[in-house]
Amino acid sequence: MPEHSANQLPSYLNPDNPGPWGNYLEQVDRVAPYLGNLSQWIGTLKRPKRVLIVDIPVELDDGTVAHFEGYRVQHSMVLGPGKGGVRYHPDVNLSEVMALSAWMSVKTAAVNVPFGGAKGGIRLDPRNYSPRELERITRRYINEISTIIGPNTDIPAPDVNTSGQTMAWMMDAYAIKNGVTAPGVVTGKPISLGGSLGRVEATGRGVFVVGSAAMKDAGIDMQDARIAVQGFGNVGGTAARLFAESGARVVAVYDHTGVIHDKQGLDTVALAEHVRNTGGVKGFNNADTLSPQEFWALKTDVLIPAALENQITEDNAGSIRTRIVVEGANGPTTPAADDILTDNGINIVPDVLANAGGVSVSYFEWVQNTTSFFWSEEEVNSRLEVMMKNAYADISATARQHQVSLRTATFIAACSRILEAQDARGLFP
Ligand code: NAD
């Protein structure tokens, strides 16, 4: 392969183990045949636009100096500023951040948000550091990446182990360094700093909107439809409540404390209160308990994995008896399990579409920051609904046109939008 080929793996990745970036490349290769003339530009999706690795030296509370490794990867900025969260985790590595940045490009393009894709991370276990240490690490990280972020260039957000507080530190560090007020440099901020109403519930609400649209397509009546949810946190808890409010029965919930079941439907509001008070669903109102295996095998209309990645695998996919899987979590279904579900006639609404409500309201937050004019929660929710419904309608039409799954259709729609813009822009110089 010539050294200038787009198919050549970047030399900074291990060719024997390209990690999650290798999975992403396979997904891109799979959609290439559907891209027509635009496929001439596909090489631009196979390389991140910019990769930055930084050293973060910080004085710890005991006076010693520690060094952390930080990353910011901008995969594509063809459709707009880079957008994507910052993850604090001991397993963070370049291949993972690259793949996550590329999946952000797909997600933003899939819902027609005028952003590109980016992602960041710091390789550390935040449980080992005090809040003051985490604040210093966060501020120094922003200082190191400040040359490539900004409200019109690249906009970080929370991800695993980062929060509204982390975003507040990031915004403040950027503002002080540049001598500006720039709330739009990050999203997912506290409301007091220009965060958006509706952001906290946005991902779960998006799961509900696209899940409802998929049910309608499948001719499933919302009244009394049976819903099972894995994860009852921000995403799963919100989605479950919205389905219940619309007349569906949330018959089972599975979290890190166990599985609860009630075929008449659980009271999701009381359950949220129970989880707030006790830390998990276990022990709720004497509901029946099930094993994880029984949970996956329950006969339901909609199954929502909204906890962790790799939950639906070759081991349990064959036992699943639902009609639609709506992926609230990122990467909950392994590729092999995806094939099993599809062969069994189960429709999957993929993560890159189903959980894009969060990035959609991040976009609304950025718009509100840019205009300094803030919207009511009703306005945020209704615009979110329109955005998610339109995205679902476009992508399901693409799936029908090419006779492919919603996952492949989402990649086709997103990659086509990015490459159409690339085609119009051309190369520089
Ligand atoms: P959260 O921390 O609020 O909730 C996580 C839930 O998963 C909890 O109910 C927890 O009990 C459950 N859980 C954890 N370990 C489990 C286990 N081993 N078995 C069963 N359940 C377990 O997190 P969240 O914000 O709701 O995010 C859930 C998923 O959605 C993650 O994959 C996240 O990356 C993805 N996601 C979240 C957002 C967002 O805006 N919050 C956006 C896009 C994607």
PDB file of N, CA and C in Angstrom, residues 72 74 77 81-86 115 118-120 138-139 141-158 163-190 193-196 359 362-372 374:
ATOM      1  N   ARG A  72      -7.013  15.565  22.896  1.00  0.00           N
ATOM      2  CA  ARG A  72      -8.158  16.153  22.209  1.00  0.00           C
ATOM      3  C   ARG A  72      -8.002  15.789  20.740  1.00  0.00           C
ATOM      4  N   GLN A  74      -9.803  16.009  16.960  1.00  0.00           N
ATOM      5  CA  GLN A  74     -10.844  16.595  16.108  1.00  0.00           C
ATOM      6  C   GLN A  74     -10.931  15.727  14.867  1.00  0.00           C
ATOM      7  N   MET A  77     -14.279  18.628  10.882  1.00  0.00           N
ATOM      8  CA  MET A  77     -14.845  19.953  11.155  1.00  0.00           C
ATOM      9  C   MET A  77     -15.396  20.519   9.855  1.00  0.00           C
ATOM     10  N   PRO A  81     -17.962  23.532  13.922  1.00  0.00           N
ATOM     11  CA  PRO A  81     -16.957  23.321  14.966  1.00  0.00           C
ATOM     12  C   PRO A  81     -16.974  21.890  15.491  1.00  0.00           C
ATOM     13  N   GLY A  82     -15.836  21.404  15.941  1.00  0.00           N
ATOM     14  CA  GLY A  82     -15.790  20.082  16.556  1.00  0.00           C
ATOM     15  C   GLY A  82     -16.684  20.055  17.785  1.00  0.00           C
ATOM     16  N   LYS A  83     -17.256  18.877  18.087  1.00  0.00           N
ATOM     17  CA  LYS A  83     -18.134  18.768  19.252  1.00  0.00           C
ATOM     18  C   LYS A  83     -17.954  17.400  19.866  1.00  0.00           C
ATOM     19  N   GLY A  84     -17.785  17.350  21.168  1.00  0.00           N
ATOM     20  CA  GLY A  84     -17.688  16.045  21.820  1.00  0.00           C
ATOM     21  C   GLY A  84     -17.178  16.164  23.238  1.00  0.00           C
ATOM     22  N   GLY A  85     -17.502  15.184  24.037  1.00  0.00           N
ATOM     23  CA  GLY A  85     -17.225  15.223  25.468  1.00  0.00           C
ATOM     24  C   GLY A  85     -15.764  14.984  25.818  1.00  0.00           C
ATOM     25  N   VAL A  86     -15.481  15.149  27.111  1.00  0.00           N
ATOM     26  CA  VAL A  86     -14.157  14.844  27.659  1.00  0.00           C
ATOM     27  C   VAL A  86     -14.351  13.801  28.748  1.00  0.00           C
ATOM     28  N   PHE A 115     -22.393  20.755  13.466  1.00  0.00           N
ATOM     29  CA  PHE A 115     -21.135  20.578  14.182  1.00  0.00           C
ATOM     30  C   PHE A 115     -20.366  19.451  13.527  1.00  0.00           C
ATOM     31  N   ALA A 118     -15.579  15.636  17.635  1.00  0.00           N
ATOM     32  CA  ALA A 118     -14.322  15.711  18.385  1.00  0.00           C
ATOM     33  C   ALA A 118     -14.504  14.933  19.687  1.00  0.00           C
ATOM     34  N   LYS A 119     -13.443  14.697  20.394  1.00  0.00           N
ATOM     35  CA  LYS A 119     -13.550  14.034  21.700  1.00  0.00           C
ATOM     36  C   LYS A 119     -12.262  14.291  22.464  1.00  0.00           C
ATOM     37  N   GLY A 120     -12.363  14.247  23.788  1.00  0.00           N
ATOM     38  CA  GLY A 120     -11.165  14.436  24.587  1.00  0.00           C
ATOM     39  C   GLY A 120     -11.134  13.471  25.745  1.00  0.00           C
ATOM     40  N   THR A 138      -8.109  19.779  35.524  1.00  0.00           N
ATOM     41  CA  THR A 138      -9.023  20.241  34.470  1.00  0.00           C
ATOM     42  C   THR A 138      -8.559  21.576  33.894  1.00  0.00           C
ATOM     43  N   ARG A 139      -8.206  22.506  34.777  1.00  0.00           N
ATOM     44  CA  ARG A 139      -7.784  23.842  34.315  1.00  0.00           C
ATOM     45  C   ARG A 139      -6.495  23.748  33.493  1.00  0.00           C
ATOM     46  N   TYR A 141      -5.430  21.124  31.806  1.00  0.00           N
ATOM     47  CA  TYR A 141      -5.776  20.455  30.536  1.00  0.00           C
ATOM     48  C   TYR A 141      -6.315  21.494  29.543  1.00  0.00           C
ATOM     49  N   ILE A 142      -7.243  22.333  30.015  1.00  0.00           N
ATOM     50  CA  ILE A 142      -7.822  23.343  29.117  1.00  0.00           C
ATOM     51  C   ILE A 142      -6.743  24.321  28.659  1.00  0.00           C
ATOM     52  N   ASN A 143      -5.843  24.665  29.577  1.00  0.00           N
ATOM     53  CA  ASN A 143      -4.750  25.554  29.184  1.00  0.00           C
ATOM     54  C   ASN A 143      -3.942  24.932  28.035  1.00  0.00           C
ATOM     55  N   GLU A 144      -3.697  23.630  28.138  1.00  0.00           N
ATOM     56  CA  GLU A 144      -2.868  22.948  27.127  1.00  0.00           C
ATOM     57  C   GLU A 144      -3.577  22.804  25.785  1.00  0.00           C
ATOM     58  N   ILE A 145      -4.916  22.648  25.815  1.00  0.00           N
ATOM     59  CA  ILE A 145      -5.616  22.445  24.526  1.00  0.00           C
ATOM     60  C   ILE A 145      -6.272  23.743  24.045  1.00  0.00           C
ATOM     61  N   SER A 146      -6.031  24.852  24.772  1.00  0.00           N
ATOM     62  CA  SER A 146      -6.780  26.083  24.474  1.00  0.00           C
ATOM     63  C   SER A 146      -6.500  26.628  23.078  1.00  0.00           C
ATOM     64  N   THR A 147      -5.362  26.219  22.490  1.00  0.00           N
ATOM     65  CA  THR A 147      -5.068  26.736  21.145  1.00  0.00           C
ATOM     66  C   THR A 147      -5.997  26.125  20.099  1.00  0.00           C
ATOM     67  N   ILE A 148      -6.625  25.002  20.405  1.00  0.00           N
ATOM     68  CA  ILE A 148      -7.466  24.382  19.361  1.00  0.00           C
ATOM     69  C   ILE A 148      -8.950  24.346  19.731  1.00  0.00           C
ATOM     70  N   ILE A 149      -9.324  24.798  20.933  1.00  0.00           N
ATOM     71  CA  ILE A 149     -10.765  24.832  21.247  1.00  0.00           C
ATOM     72  C   ILE A 149     -11.271  26.269  21.216  1.00  0.00           C
ATOM     73  N   GLY A 150     -12.578  26.417  21.211  1.00  0.00           N
ATOM     74  CA  GLY A 150     -13.190  27.744  21.196  1.00  0.00           C
ATOM     75  C   GLY A 150     -14.613  27.616  20.687  1.00  0.00           C
ATOM     76  N   PRO A 151     -15.460  28.612  20.953  1.00  0.00           N
ATOM     77  CA  PRO A 151     -16.878  28.509  20.576  1.00  0.00           C
ATOM     78  C   PRO A 151     -17.094  28.287  19.084  1.00  0.00           C
ATOM     79  N   ASN A 152     -16.119  28.702  18.256  1.00  0.00           N
ATOM     80  CA  ASN A 152     -16.287  28.491  16.812  1.00  0.00           C
ATOM     81  C   ASN A 152     -15.321  27.471  16.248  1.00  0.00           C
ATOM     82  N   THR A 153     -14.574  26.785  17.109  1.00  0.00           N
ATOM     83  CA  THR A 153     -13.607  25.804  16.598  1.00  0.00           C
ATOM     84  C   THR A 153     -13.860  24.403  17.148  1.00  0.00           C
ATOM     85  N   ASP A 154     -14.025  24.283  18.461  1.00  0.00           N
ATOM     86  CA  ASP A 154     -14.207  22.954  19.048  1.00  0.00           C
ATOM     87  C   ASP A 154     -14.779  23.151  20.454  1.00  0.00           C
ATOM     88  N   ILE A 155     -15.871  22.443  20.745  1.00  0.00           N
ATOM     89  CA  ILE A 155     -16.669  22.716  21.943  1.00  0.00           C
ATOM     90  C   ILE A 155     -16.795  21.454  22.796  1.00  0.00           C
ATOM     91  N   PRO A 156     -15.992  21.323  23.865  1.00  0.00           N
ATOM     92  CA  PRO A 156     -16.105  20.149  24.737  1.00  0.00           C
ATOM     93  C   PRO A 156     -17.435  20.100  25.511  1.00  0.00           C
ATOM     94  N   ALA A 157     -17.687  18.942  26.137  1.00  0.00           N
ATOM     95  CA  ALA A 157     -18.918  18.696  26.906  1.00  0.00           C
ATOM     96  C   ALA A 157     -18.610  17.591  27.919  1.00  0.00           C
ATOM     97  N   PRO A 158     -19.540  17.302  28.845  1.00  0.00           N
ATOM     98  CA  PRO A 158     -19.287  16.206  29.793  1.00  0.00           C
ATOM     99  C   PRO A 158     -19.347  14.832  29.123  1.00  0.00           C
ATOM    100  N   SER A 163     -18.622  16.384  34.653  1.00  0.00           N
ATOM    101  CA  SER A 163     -19.953  16.873  35.037  1.00  0.00           C
ATOM    102  C   SER A 163     -20.096  18.357  34.719  1.00  0.00           C
ATOM    103  N   GLY A 164     -21.223  18.915  35.112  1.00  0.00           N
ATOM    104  CA  GLY A 164     -21.443  20.356  34.967  1.00  0.00           C
ATOM    105  C   GLY A 164     -20.354  21.142  35.680  1.00  0.00           C
ATOM    106  N   GLN A 165     -19.927  20.649  36.845  1.00  0.00           N
ATOM    107  CA  GLN A 165     -18.854  21.338  37.587  1.00  0.00           C
ATOM    108  C   GLN A 165     -17.553  21.352  36.772  1.00  0.00           C
ATOM    109  N   THR A 166     -17.250  20.213  36.135  1.00  0.00           N
ATOM    110  CA  THR A 166     -16.035  20.161  35.301  1.00  0.00           C
ATOM    111  C   THR A 166     -16.135  21.197  34.181  1.00  0.00           C
ATOM    112  N   MET A 167     -17.351  21.311  33.592  1.00  0.00           N
ATOM    113  CA  MET A 167     -17.532  22.273  32.486  1.00  0.00           C
ATOM    114  C   MET A 167     -17.359  23.707  32.992  1.00  0.00           C
ATOM    115  N   ALA A 168     -17.816  23.959  34.231  1.00  0.00           N
ATOM    116  CA  ALA A 168     -17.666  25.308  34.794  1.00  0.00           C
ATOM    117  C   ALA A 168     -16.183  25.657  34.919  1.00  0.00           C
ATOM    118  N   TRP A 169     -15.363  24.723  35.409  1.00  0.00           N
ATOM    119  CA  TRP A 169     -13.910  24.961  35.508  1.00  0.00           C
ATOM    120  C   TRP A 169     -13.307  25.188  34.126  1.00  0.00           C
ATOM    121  N   MET A 170     -13.760  24.368  33.156  1.00  0.00           N
ATOM    122  CA  MET A 170     -13.206  24.490  31.790  1.00  0.00           C
ATOM    123  C   MET A 170     -13.524  25.869  31.216  1.00  0.00           C
ATOM    124  N   MET A 171     -14.784  26.274  31.366  1.00  0.00           N
ATOM    125  CA  MET A 171     -15.192  27.569  30.821  1.00  0.00           C
ATOM    126  C   MET A 171     -14.401  28.688  31.479  1.00  0.00           C
ATOM    127  N   ASP A 172     -14.256  28.598  32.794  1.00  0.00           N
ATOM    128  CA  ASP A 172     -13.548  29.657  33.527  1.00  0.00           C
ATOM    129  C   ASP A 172     -12.074  29.716  33.105  1.00  0.00           C
ATOM    130  N   ALA A 173     -11.442  28.549  32.972  1.00  0.00           N
ATOM    131  CA  ALA A 173     -10.022  28.525  32.584  1.00  0.00           C
ATOM    132  C   ALA A 173      -9.842  29.147  31.198  1.00  0.00           C
ATOM    133  N   TYR A 174     -10.744  28.791  30.279  1.00  0.00           N
ATOM    134  CA  TYR A 174     -10.654  29.321  28.909  1.00  0.00           C
ATOM    135  C   TYR A 174     -10.885  30.835  28.916  1.00  0.00           C
ATOM    136  N   ALA A 175     -11.881  31.280  29.694  1.00  0.00           N
ATOM    137  CA  ALA A 175     -12.228  32.701  29.733  1.00  0.00           C
ATOM    138  C   ALA A 175     -11.058  33.513  30.294  1.00  0.00           C
ATOM    139  N   ILE A 176     -10.449  33.018  31.377  1.00  0.00           N
ATOM    140  CA  ILE A 176      -9.356  33.770  32.003  1.00  0.00           C
ATOM    141  C   ILE A 176      -8.139  33.810  31.079  1.00  0.00           C
ATOM    142  N   LYS A 177      -7.821  32.674  30.484  1.00  0.00           N
ATOM    143  CA  LYS A 177      -6.649  32.624  29.605  1.00  0.00           C
ATOM    144  C   LYS A 177      -6.783  33.594  28.426  1.00  0.00           C
ATOM    145  N   ASN A 178      -8.006  33.672  27.886  1.00  0.00           N
ATOM    146  CA  ASN A 178      -8.199  34.483  26.683  1.00  0.00           C
ATOM    147  C   ASN A 178      -8.756  35.879  26.968  1.00  0.00           C
ATOM    148  N   GLY A 179      -9.040  36.175  28.239  1.00  0.00           N
ATOM    149  CA  GLY A 179      -9.560  37.495  28.582  1.00  0.00           C
ATOM    150  C   GLY A 179     -10.908  37.782  27.959  1.00  0.00           C
ATOM    151  N   VAL A 180     -11.733  36.746  27.885  1.00  0.00           N
ATOM    152  CA  VAL A 180     -13.050  36.913  27.244  1.00  0.00           C
ATOM    153  C   VAL A 180     -14.124  36.244  28.098  1.00  0.00           C
ATOM    154  N   THR A 181     -15.388  36.585  27.840  1.00  0.00           N
ATOM    155  CA  THR A 181     -16.492  35.783  28.353  1.00  0.00           C
ATOM    156  C   THR A 181     -16.907  34.891  27.196  1.00  0.00           C
ATOM    157  N   ALA A 182     -16.840  33.590  27.382  1.00  0.00           N
ATOM    158  CA  ALA A 182     -17.119  32.709  26.247  1.00  0.00           C
ATOM    159  C   ALA A 182     -17.905  31.488  26.714  1.00  0.00           C
ATOM    160  N   PRO A 183     -19.170  31.681  27.128  1.00  0.00           N
ATOM    161  CA  PRO A 183     -19.915  30.525  27.625  1.00  0.00           C
ATOM    162  C   PRO A 183     -20.049  29.411  26.569  1.00  0.00           C
ATOM    163  N   GLY A 184     -20.027  29.788  25.276  1.00  0.00           N
ATOM    164  CA  GLY A 184     -20.210  28.792  24.214  1.00  0.00           C
ATOM    165  C   GLY A 184     -18.999  27.911  23.970  1.00  0.00           C
ATOM    166  N   VAL A 185     -17.946  28.033  24.778  1.00  0.00           N
ATOM    167  CA  VAL A 185     -16.766  27.176  24.560  1.00  0.00           C
ATOM    168  C   VAL A 185     -17.002  25.755  25.057  1.00  0.00           C
ATOM    169  N   VAL A 186     -17.948  25.570  25.988  1.00  0.00           N
ATOM    170  CA  VAL A 186     -18.329  24.216  26.431  1.00  0.00           C
ATOM    171  C   VAL A 186     -19.849  24.155  26.568  1.00  0.00           C
ATOM    172  N   THR A 187     -20.407  22.962  26.491  1.00  0.00           N
ATOM    173  CA  THR A 187     -21.839  22.795  26.787  1.00  0.00           C
ATOM    174  C   THR A 187     -21.974  21.811  27.944  1.00  0.00           C
ATOM    175  N   GLY A 188     -23.226  21.708  28.442  1.00  0.00           N
ATOM    176  CA  GLY A 188     -23.436  20.874  29.622  1.00  0.00           C
ATOM    177  C   GLY A 188     -23.054  21.635  30.884  1.00  0.00           C
ATOM    178  N   LYS A 189     -23.091  22.977  30.789  1.00  0.00           N
ATOM    179  CA  LYS A 189     -22.740  23.826  31.930  1.00  0.00           C
ATOM    180  C   LYS A 189     -23.903  23.900  32.917  1.00  0.00           C
ATOM    181  N   PRO A 190     -23.617  24.308  34.167  1.00  0.00           N
ATOM    182  CA  PRO A 190     -24.716  24.605  35.087  1.00  0.00           C
ATOM    183  C   PRO A 190     -25.565  25.757  34.515  1.00  0.00           C
ATOM    184  N   LEU A 193     -24.414  29.359  34.636  1.00  0.00           N
ATOM    185  CA  LEU A 193     -23.341  29.820  33.747  1.00  0.00           C
ATOM    186  C   LEU A 193     -23.754  29.828  32.280  1.00  0.00           C
ATOM    187  N   GLY A 194     -25.062  29.678  32.026  1.00  0.00           N
ATOM    188  CA  GLY A 194     -25.499  29.685  30.626  1.00  0.00           C
ATOM    189  C   GLY A 194     -25.828  28.298  30.103  1.00  0.00           C
ATOM    190  N   GLY A 195     -25.993  27.332  30.990  1.00  0.00           N
ATOM    191  CA  GLY A 195     -26.464  26.011  30.566  1.00  0.00           C
ATOM    192  C   GLY A 195     -27.902  26.095  30.081  1.00  0.00           C
ATOM    193  N   SER A 196     -28.356  25.064  29.369  1.00  0.00           N
ATOM    194  CA  SER A 196     -29.720  25.094  28.816  1.00  0.00           C
ATOM    195  C   SER A 196     -30.691  24.331  29.696  1.00  0.00           C
ATOM    196  N   VAL A 359     -26.653  15.641  22.345  1.00  0.00           N
ATOM    197  CA  VAL A 359     -25.847  16.572  21.539  1.00  0.00           C
ATOM    198  C   VAL A 359     -26.754  17.598  20.857  1.00  0.00           C
ATOM    199  N   SER A 362     -27.216  20.164  23.404  1.00  0.00           N
ATOM    200  CA  SER A 362     -25.932  20.881  23.515  1.00  0.00           C
ATOM    201  C   SER A 362     -25.838  21.941  22.417  1.00  0.00           C
ATOM    202  N   TYR A 363     -26.296  21.579  21.237  1.00  0.00           N
ATOM    203  CA  TYR A 363     -26.328  22.555  20.134  1.00  0.00           C
ATOM    204  C   TYR A 363     -27.246  23.734  20.508  1.00  0.00           C
ATOM    205  N   PHE A 364     -28.417  23.419  21.079  1.00  0.00           N
ATOM    206  CA  PHE A 364     -29.334  24.504  21.482  1.00  0.00           C
ATOM    207  C   PHE A 364     -28.670  25.384  22.554  1.00  0.00           C
ATOM    208  N   GLU A 365     -27.921  24.740  23.450  1.00  0.00           N
ATOM    209  CA  GLU A 365     -27.220  25.519  24.493  1.00  0.00           C
ATOM    210  C   GLU A 365     -26.241  26.495  23.830  1.00  0.00           C
ATOM    211  N   TRP A 366     -25.492  25.998  22.852  1.00  0.00           N
ATOM    212  CA  TRP A 366     -24.506  26.821  22.140  1.00  0.00           C
ATOM    213  C   TRP A 366     -25.195  27.967  21.387  1.00  0.00           C
ATOM    214  N   VAL A 367     -26.347  27.658  20.770  1.00  0.00           N
ATOM    215  CA  VAL A 367     -27.099  28.708  20.060  1.00  0.00           C
ATOM    216  C   VAL A 367     -27.548  29.781  21.060  1.00  0.00           C
ATOM    217  N   GLN A 368     -28.049  29.348  22.225  1.00  0.00           N
ATOM    218  CA  GLN A 368     -28.497  30.310  23.232  1.00  0.00           C
ATOM    219  C   GLN A 368     -27.315  31.150  23.739  1.00  0.00           C
ATOM    220  N   ASN A 369     -26.146  30.527  23.916  1.00  0.00           N
ATOM    221  CA  ASN A 369     -24.957  31.260  24.362  1.00  0.00           C
ATOM    222  C   ASN A 369     -24.509  32.259  23.290  1.00  0.00           C
ATOM    223  N   THR A 370     -24.598  31.841  22.033  1.00  0.00           N
ATOM    224  CA  THR A 370     -24.145  32.697  20.928  1.00  0.00           C
ATOM    225  C   THR A 370     -25.035  33.933  20.797  1.00  0.00           C
ATOM    226  N   THR A 371     -26.339  33.741  21.048  1.00  0.00           N
ATOM    227  CA  THR A 371     -27.273  34.862  20.872  1.00  0.00           C
ATOM    228  C   THR A 371     -27.552  35.571  22.192  1.00  0.00           C
ATOM    229  N   SER A 372     -27.081  34.987  23.319  1.00  0.00           N
ATOM    230  CA  SER A 372     -27.387  35.521  24.663  1.00  0.00           C
ATOM    231  C   SER A 372     -28.889  35.694  24.859  1.00  0.00           C
ATOM    232  N   PHE A 374     -32.199  33.284  25.979  1.00  0.00           N
ATOM    233  CA  PHE A 374     -32.446  31.939  26.516  1.00  0.00           C
ATOM    234  C   PHE A 374     -33.890  31.487  26.327  1.00  0.00           C
TER     235      PHE A 374
END
